[in-house]
Amino acid sequence: MSTHAEDHDLACLYARGREAWPDIAVDLADFARFVGDRLESRAASRLDGAALYLVCACLAGDRRALAAFDQRYIVPLAQGLSRFERMGVSNEDVTQLTRIRFLFGEGGRPPRITDYTGASDLRAWLRVAAVRIAISLHRKHRREDPSGEDALHALADAAPSPELGLMKEISRAEFTTAFQAAVTALEPRQRNLLRHQAIDRMSIDRIAALYGVHRATAARWVAQAREALVAGVRRRLQARLAVAPERLDSILHLIESQLDVSLRQLLPAE
């Protein structure tokens, strides 16, 4: 049973979405189901109600929403991918592949916008995804991995200023070392929760059933594990780079938006 506070948070997010997209209709019950896990693990003030509303409409197949998403978020991606044109990767190929994967899905997989939590800027979240797709295409074309430095600088292109400068200060080795140390420092249950979600791709409901707890408890555990990991990475990067905490906050927000990708790449096997 939902609480008054939860109903109020849901109403606020829904109102933000209606205000931002007055020509797009989303049923409140559908919106409530879509944002349920997100509201359980994060405060409503940290969620982008307008973006979540549009994503919910896109997942429902609303043509106006799909067209609006494409024009607002997909089409502008090409502007930030000029470095890959010089590397032989077509901007058009990257944006089209991003469009297919994130709005329609491929290979039997659901659209990847399903994974958007609302806790990060949707433009930045998609820019990082597009850069990763471009790197993958470049790797495929050249049949070799780009250097860690090239890949990191490519990711930096997705980061809005002032994050750009700091991103280019962090080498791949430094981030990998900080990330793996932060994972090791987690409690065993926290590591397992992150593995279940990011690698095994288990839903909150499945995790709750596995541990025999209510789904709200499972969602809280997962959120706490993710926050502990990001905090651990922050502490270690701050110590290694000797920079002020506030300089790391925005770039770590970008890293958090791609946390599952990093977990799948760097989480040690047990």
mmCIF file of C-alpha atoms in Angstrom:
data_model
loop_
_atom_site.group_PDB
_atom_site.id
_atom_site.type_symbol
_atom_site.label_atom_id
_atom_site.label_comp_id
_atom_site.label_asym_id
_atom_site.label_seq_id
_atom_site.Cartn_x
_atom_site.Cartn_y
_atom_site.Cartn_z
ATOM 1 C CA MET A 1 0.000 0.000 0.000
ATOM 2 C CA SER A 2 1.426 3.363 -0.983
ATOM 3 C CA THR A 3 1.951 6.104 1.578
ATOM 4 C CA HIS A 4 0.750 9.681 1.359
ATOM 5 C CA ALA A 5 4.337 10.815 0.760
ATOM 6 C CA GLU A 6 4.779 8.330 -2.086
ATOM 7 C CA ASP A 7 1.496 9.417 -3.676
ATOM 8 C CA HIS A 8 2.590 13.058 -3.392
ATOM 9 C CA ASP A 9 5.981 12.320 -4.985
ATOM 10 C CA LEU A 10 4.315 10.425 -7.815
ATOM 11 C CA ALA A 11 1.845 13.260 -8.389
ATOM 12 C CA CYS A 12 4.687 15.797 -8.518
ATOM 13 C CA LEU A 13 6.657 13.782 -11.074
ATOM 14 C CA TYR A 14 3.544 13.245 -13.170
ATOM 15 C CA ALA A 15 2.698 16.957 -13.060
ATOM 16 C CA ARG A 16 6.202 17.862 -14.238
ATOM 17 C CA GLY A 17 5.807 15.507 -17.159
ATOM 18 C CA ARG A 18 2.364 16.826 -18.117
ATOM 19 C CA GLU A 19 3.660 20.390 -17.975
ATOM 20 C CA ALA A 20 6.705 19.603 -20.124
ATOM 21 C CA TRP A 21 4.791 17.511 -22.684
ATOM 22 C CA PRO A 22 1.171 18.802 -22.758
ATOM 23 C CA ASP A 23 0.465 17.215 -26.145
ATOM 24 C CA ILE A 24 1.467 13.721 -24.978
ATOM 25 C CA ALA A 25 -0.951 11.687 -22.875
ATOM 26 C CA VAL A 26 0.314 9.156 -20.343
ATOM 27 C CA ASP A 27 -2.035 7.227 -18.080
ATOM 28 C CA LEU A 28 -1.232 7.888 -14.420
ATOM 29 C CA ALA A 29 -1.424 4.183 -13.559
ATOM 30 C CA ASP A 30 1.057 3.326 -16.328
ATOM 31 C CA PHE A 31 3.354 6.103 -15.154
ATOM 32 C CA ALA A 32 3.117 4.865 -11.558
ATOM 33 C CA ARG A 33 4.158 1.355 -12.611
ATOM 34 C CA PHE A 34 7.052 2.718 -14.669
ATOM 35 C CA VAL A 35 8.526 4.923 -11.931
ATOM 36 C CA GLY A 36 7.740 2.570 -9.031
ATOM 37 C CA ASP A 37 11.234 1.136 -8.476
ATOM 38 C CA ARG A 38 12.814 4.516 -9.128
ATOM 39 C CA LEU A 39 10.776 6.221 -6.418
ATOM 40 C CA GLU A 40 11.523 3.426 -3.970
ATOM 41 C CA SER A 41 15.271 3.854 -4.337
ATOM 42 C CA ARG A 42 15.596 7.637 -4.857
ATOM 43 C CA ALA A 43 13.977 10.816 -3.621
ATOM 44 C CA ALA A 44 11.542 12.401 -6.074
ATOM 45 C CA SER A 45 13.586 15.610 -6.007
ATOM 46 C CA ARG A 46 16.469 13.709 -7.631
ATOM 47 C CA LEU A 47 14.361 12.392 -10.509
ATOM 48 C CA ASP A 48 13.648 14.117 -13.818
ATOM 49 C CA GLY A 49 9.868 13.868 -14.050
ATOM 50 C CA ALA A 50 9.680 15.388 -17.535
ATOM 51 C CA ALA A 51 12.183 12.911 -18.975
ATOM 52 C CA LEU A 52 10.562 9.935 -17.222
ATOM 53 C CA TYR A 53 7.150 10.987 -18.547
ATOM 54 C CA LEU A 54 8.453 11.109 -22.129
ATOM 55 C CA VAL A 55 10.278 7.789 -21.797
ATOM 56 C CA CYS A 56 7.141 6.163 -20.373
ATOM 57 C CA ALA A 57 5.131 7.425 -23.356
ATOM 58 C CA CYS A 58 7.771 6.134 -25.783
ATOM 59 C CA LEU A 59 7.685 2.673 -24.197
ATOM 60 C CA ALA A 60 3.905 2.700 -24.655
ATOM 61 C CA GLY A 61 4.464 3.279 -28.379
ATOM 62 C CA ASP A 62 3.047 6.810 -28.457
ATOM 63 C CA ARG A 63 3.976 8.190 -31.901
ATOM 64 C CA ARG A 64 4.135 11.802 -30.727
ATOM 65 C CA ALA A 65 6.431 10.808 -27.892
ATOM 66 C CA LEU A 66 8.714 8.799 -30.173
ATOM 67 C CA ALA A 67 8.942 11.700 -32.625
ATOM 68 C CA ALA A 68 9.596 14.196 -29.817
ATOM 69 C CA PHE A 69 12.269 11.973 -28.263
ATOM 70 C CA ASP A 70 13.970 11.527 -31.614
ATOM 71 C CA GLN A 71 14.066 15.256 -32.361
ATOM 72 C CA ARG A 72 14.994 16.355 -28.836
ATOM 73 C CA TYR A 73 17.554 13.693 -27.941
ATOM 74 C CA ILE A 74 18.625 11.428 -30.822
ATOM 75 C CA VAL A 75 19.127 13.812 -33.745
ATOM 76 C CA PRO A 76 21.414 16.225 -31.795
ATOM 77 C CA LEU A 77 23.774 13.372 -30.865
ATOM 78 C CA ALA A 78 25.636 13.716 -34.179
ATOM 79 C CA GLN A 79 26.903 17.142 -33.132
ATOM 80 C CA GLY A 80 29.091 15.591 -30.430
ATOM 81 C CA LEU A 81 30.564 12.765 -32.499
ATOM 82 C CA SER A 82 32.824 14.649 -34.894
ATOM 83 C CA ARG A 83 35.983 12.942 -33.614
ATOM 84 C CA PHE A 84 34.629 9.601 -34.780
ATOM 85 C CA GLU A 85 34.042 10.916 -38.307
ATOM 86 C CA ARG A 86 37.802 11.438 -38.459
ATOM 87 C CA MET A 87 38.224 7.845 -37.287
ATOM 88 C CA GLY A 88 36.039 6.491 -40.084
ATOM 89 C CA VAL A 89 32.829 6.041 -38.082
ATOM 90 C CA SER A 90 29.734 7.622 -39.614
ATOM 91 C CA ASN A 91 27.687 9.906 -37.365
ATOM 92 C CA GLU A 92 24.608 8.677 -39.185
ATOM 93 C CA ASP A 93 25.451 5.055 -38.351
ATOM 94 C CA VAL A 94 25.916 5.883 -34.677
ATOM 95 C CA THR A 95 22.708 7.887 -34.347
ATOM 96 C CA GLN A 96 20.682 5.291 -36.254
ATOM 97 C CA LEU A 97 22.011 2.445 -34.112
ATOM 98 C CA THR A 98 21.320 4.486 -30.976
ATOM 99 C CA ARG A 99 17.798 5.168 -32.245
ATOM 100 C CA ILE A 100 17.127 1.468 -32.880
ATOM 101 C CA ARG A 101 18.579 0.201 -29.618
ATOM 102 C CA PHE A 102 17.104 2.825 -27.332
ATOM 103 C CA LEU A 103 13.701 3.482 -28.887
ATOM 104 C CA PHE A 104 12.769 0.159 -30.484
ATOM 105 C CA GLY A 105 15.097 -2.581 -29.223
ATOM 106 C CA GLU A 106 16.934 -5.205 -31.243
ATOM 107 C CA GLY A 107 17.622 -8.910 -31.155
ATOM 108 C CA GLY A 108 14.542 -9.535 -29.057
ATOM 109 C CA ARG A 109 15.720 -7.106 -26.377
ATOM 110 C CA PRO A 110 13.451 -4.331 -25.080
ATOM 111 C CA PRO A 111 14.262 -0.681 -25.870
ATOM 112 C CA ARG A 112 17.181 0.412 -23.722
ATOM 113 C CA ILE A 113 15.404 3.530 -22.542
ATOM 114 C CA THR A 114 13.716 1.057 -20.186
ATOM 115 C CA ASP A 115 16.931 1.303 -18.138
ATOM 116 C CA TYR A 116 16.744 5.075 -17.726
ATOM 117 C CA THR A 117 16.326 5.785 -14.012
ATOM 118 C CA GLY A 118 15.580 9.502 -14.174
ATOM 119 C CA ALA A 119 18.441 10.244 -11.776
ATOM 120 C CA SER A 120 20.767 11.574 -14.484
ATOM 121 C CA ASP A 121 20.408 14.070 -17.303
ATOM 122 C CA LEU A 122 18.820 12.224 -20.228
ATOM 123 C CA ARG A 123 20.966 14.042 -22.796
ATOM 124 C CA ALA A 124 24.196 13.136 -20.995
ATOM 125 C CA TRP A 125 22.997 9.551 -20.492
ATOM 126 C CA LEU A 126 22.359 9.152 -24.214
ATOM 127 C CA ARG A 127 25.597 10.923 -25.201
ATOM 128 C CA VAL A 128 27.610 8.433 -23.186
ATOM 129 C CA ALA A 129 25.686 5.567 -24.786
ATOM 130 C CA ALA A 130 26.247 6.972 -28.286
ATOM 131 C CA VAL A 131 29.971 7.364 -27.627
ATOM 132 C CA ARG A 132 30.173 3.773 -26.453
ATOM 133 C CA ILE A 133 28.404 2.660 -29.628
ATOM 134 C CA ALA A 134 30.848 4.723 -31.702
ATOM 135 C CA ILE A 135 33.808 3.164 -29.900
ATOM 136 C CA SER A 136 32.348 -0.280 -30.550
ATOM 137 C CA LEU A 137 31.920 0.488 -34.256
ATOM 138 C CA HIS A 138 35.460 1.840 -34.440
ATOM 139 C CA ARG A 139 36.752 -1.316 -32.770
ATOM 140 C CA LYS A 140 34.809 -3.455 -35.202
ATOM 141 C CA HIS A 141 36.104 -1.534 -38.220
ATOM 142 C CA ARG A 142 39.722 -1.596 -37.109
ATOM 143 C CA ARG A 143 39.533 -5.061 -35.509
ATOM 144 C CA GLU A 144 41.492 -3.850 -32.532
ATOM 145 C CA ASP A 145 40.686 -2.117 -29.264
ATOM 146 C CA PRO A 146 41.294 1.596 -29.038
ATOM 147 C CA SER A 147 43.852 2.512 -26.400
ATOM 148 C CA GLY A 148 42.548 3.214 -22.922
ATOM 149 C CA GLU A 149 43.485 6.862 -23.410
ATOM 150 C CA ASP A 150 41.550 7.139 -26.690
ATOM 151 C CA ALA A 151 38.503 5.480 -25.203
ATOM 152 C CA LEU A 152 38.608 7.734 -22.154
ATOM 153 C CA HIS A 153 38.957 10.875 -24.251
ATOM 154 C CA ALA A 154 36.060 9.700 -26.388
ATOM 155 C CA LEU A 155 33.951 9.316 -23.266
ATOM 156 C CA ALA A 156 35.058 12.812 -22.251
ATOM 157 C CA ASP A 157 33.512 14.141 -25.457
ATOM 158 C CA ALA A 158 30.148 13.036 -24.073
ATOM 159 C CA ALA A 159 30.656 15.000 -20.871
ATOM 160 C CA PRO A 160 29.436 18.590 -20.851
ATOM 161 C CA SER A 161 31.825 21.280 -19.657
ATOM 162 C CA PRO A 162 33.198 21.690 -17.019
ATOM 163 C CA GLU A 163 33.350 17.897 -16.706
ATOM 164 C CA LEU A 164 35.453 17.638 -19.888
ATOM 165 C CA GLY A 165 38.713 18.810 -18.347
ATOM 166 C CA LEU A 166 38.475 16.554 -15.331
ATOM 167 C CA MET A 167 37.481 13.543 -17.379
ATOM 168 C CA LYS A 168 40.646 13.895 -19.422
ATOM 169 C CA GLU A 169 42.692 13.982 -16.199
ATOM 170 C CA ILE A 170 41.451 10.546 -15.164
ATOM 171 C CA SER A 171 43.291 7.746 -16.901
ATOM 172 C CA ARG A 172 41.597 4.431 -17.541
ATOM 173 C CA ALA A 173 44.049 2.740 -15.173
ATOM 174 C CA GLU A 174 43.233 5.159 -12.357
ATOM 175 C CA PHE A 175 39.508 4.687 -12.755
ATOM 176 C CA THR A 176 39.828 0.886 -13.000
ATOM 177 C CA THR A 177 42.010 0.773 -9.880
ATOM 178 C CA ALA A 178 39.635 3.004 -7.909
ATOM 179 C CA PHE A 179 36.566 1.107 -9.107
ATOM 180 C CA GLN A 180 37.914 -2.351 -8.300
ATOM 181 C CA ALA A 181 39.150 -1.215 -4.880
ATOM 182 C CA ALA A 182 35.728 0.265 -4.130
ATOM 183 C CA VAL A 183 34.037 -2.998 -5.168
ATOM 184 C CA THR A 184 36.366 -5.007 -2.937
ATOM 185 C CA ALA A 185 35.541 -2.749 0.010
ATOM 186 C CA LEU A 186 31.811 -3.459 -0.292
ATOM 187 C CA GLU A 187 30.095 -5.967 1.947
ATOM 188 C CA PRO A 188 29.656 -9.395 0.295
ATOM 189 C CA ARG A 189 25.889 -8.942 0.089
ATOM 190 C CA GLN A 190 26.326 -5.561 -1.606
ATOM 191 C CA ARG A 191 28.637 -7.069 -4.234
ATOM 192 C CA ASN A 192 26.171 -9.875 -4.846
ATOM 193 C CA LEU A 193 23.270 -7.452 -5.186
ATOM 194 C CA LEU A 194 25.167 -5.434 -7.782
ATOM 195 C CA ARG A 195 26.132 -8.606 -9.612
ATOM 196 C CA HIS A 196 22.525 -9.817 -9.634
ATOM 197 C CA GLN A 197 21.273 -6.520 -11.060
ATOM 198 C CA ALA A 198 24.038 -5.545 -13.498
ATOM 199 C CA ILE A 199 25.390 -8.894 -14.690
ATOM 200 C CA ASP A 200 22.531 -11.349 -14.102
ATOM 201 C CA ARG A 201 20.054 -8.588 -15.085
ATOM 202 C CA MET A 202 17.657 -9.603 -12.336
ATOM 203 C CA SER A 203 14.684 -7.367 -11.600
ATOM 204 C CA ILE A 204 13.987 -5.976 -8.130
ATOM 205 C CA ASP A 205 11.166 -8.499 -7.794
ATOM 206 C CA ARG A 206 13.499 -11.418 -8.542
ATOM 207 C CA ILE A 207 16.129 -10.125 -6.134
ATOM 208 C CA ALA A 208 13.480 -9.727 -3.441
ATOM 209 C CA ALA A 209 12.314 -13.312 -3.994
ATOM 210 C CA LEU A 210 15.896 -14.579 -3.883
ATOM 211 C CA TYR A 211 16.498 -12.995 -0.471
ATOM 212 C CA GLY A 212 12.974 -13.555 0.830
ATOM 213 C CA VAL A 213 12.297 -9.866 1.508
ATOM 214 C CA HIS A 214 9.777 -7.257 0.386
ATOM 215 C CA ARG A 215 10.580 -5.604 -2.963
ATOM 216 C CA ALA A 216 10.909 -2.212 -1.227
ATOM 217 C CA THR A 217 13.624 -3.681 1.003
ATOM 218 C CA ALA A 218 15.424 -5.191 -1.999
ATOM 219 C CA ALA A 219 15.233 -1.869 -3.863
ATOM 220 C CA ARG A 220 16.653 -0.053 -0.843
ATOM 221 C CA TRP A 221 19.499 -2.572 -0.519
ATOM 222 C CA VAL A 222 20.417 -2.216 -4.195
ATOM 223 C CA ALA A 223 20.301 1.580 -4.004
ATOM 224 C CA GLN A 224 22.520 1.556 -0.911
ATOM 225 C CA ALA A 225 25.009 -0.767 -2.612
ATOM 226 C CA ARG A 226 25.208 1.480 -5.668
ATOM 227 C CA GLU A 227 25.612 4.591 -3.529
ATOM 228 C CA ALA A 228 28.346 2.909 -1.461
ATOM 229 C CA LEU A 229 30.205 1.937 -4.632
ATOM 230 C CA VAL A 230 30.033 5.432 -6.156
ATOM 231 C CA ALA A 231 31.103 6.964 -2.828
ATOM 232 C CA GLY A 232 34.050 4.574 -2.687
ATOM 233 C CA VAL A 233 35.128 5.479 -6.214
ATOM 234 C CA ARG A 234 34.801 9.180 -5.330
ATOM 235 C CA ARG A 235 37.021 8.867 -2.255
ATOM 236 C CA ARG A 236 39.701 6.954 -4.104
ATOM 237 C CA LEU A 237 39.778 9.214 -7.155
ATOM 238 C CA GLN A 238 39.859 12.284 -4.937
ATOM 239 C CA ALA A 239 42.845 10.875 -3.063
ATOM 240 C CA ARG A 240 44.679 9.819 -6.231
ATOM 241 C CA LEU A 241 43.991 13.023 -8.145
ATOM 242 C CA ALA A 242 44.132 15.450 -5.206
ATOM 243 C CA VAL A 243 41.114 17.431 -6.398
ATOM 244 C CA ALA A 244 38.246 18.983 -4.466
ATOM 245 C CA PRO A 245 35.155 16.772 -3.900
ATOM 246 C CA GLU A 246 32.870 19.192 -5.725
ATOM 247 C CA ARG A 247 34.949 18.826 -8.896
ATOM 248 C CA LEU A 248 34.260 15.106 -8.901
ATOM 249 C CA ASP A 249 30.535 15.271 -8.231
ATOM 250 C CA SER A 250 29.334 16.049 -11.747
ATOM 251 C CA ILE A 251 31.623 13.588 -13.507
ATOM 252 C CA LEU A 252 30.770 10.856 -11.016
ATOM 253 C CA HIS A 253 27.125 11.568 -11.765
ATOM 254 C CA LEU A 254 27.969 10.721 -15.374
ATOM 255 C CA ILE A 255 29.810 7.587 -14.247
ATOM 256 C CA GLU A 256 26.830 6.597 -12.071
ATOM 257 C CA SER A 257 24.530 6.793 -15.091
ATOM 258 C CA GLN A 258 26.702 4.127 -16.762
ATOM 259 C CA LEU A 259 27.388 2.142 -13.587
ATOM 260 C CA ASP A 260 25.926 -1.129 -14.876
ATOM 261 C CA VAL A 261 28.232 -1.034 -17.902
ATOM 262 C CA SER A 262 31.266 -0.538 -15.641
ATOM 263 C CA LEU A 263 30.095 -3.319 -13.345
ATOM 264 C CA ARG A 264 29.766 -5.767 -16.229
ATOM 265 C CA GLN A 265 33.278 -4.864 -17.415
ATOM 266 C CA LEU A 266 35.110 -4.570 -14.102
ATOM 267 C CA LEU A 267 33.272 -6.508 -11.399
ATOM 268 C CA PRO A 268 35.662 -9.272 -10.279
ATOM 269 C CA ALA A 269 34.499 -12.834 -10.704
ATOM 270 C CA GLU A 270 33.852 -14.777 -7.502
#
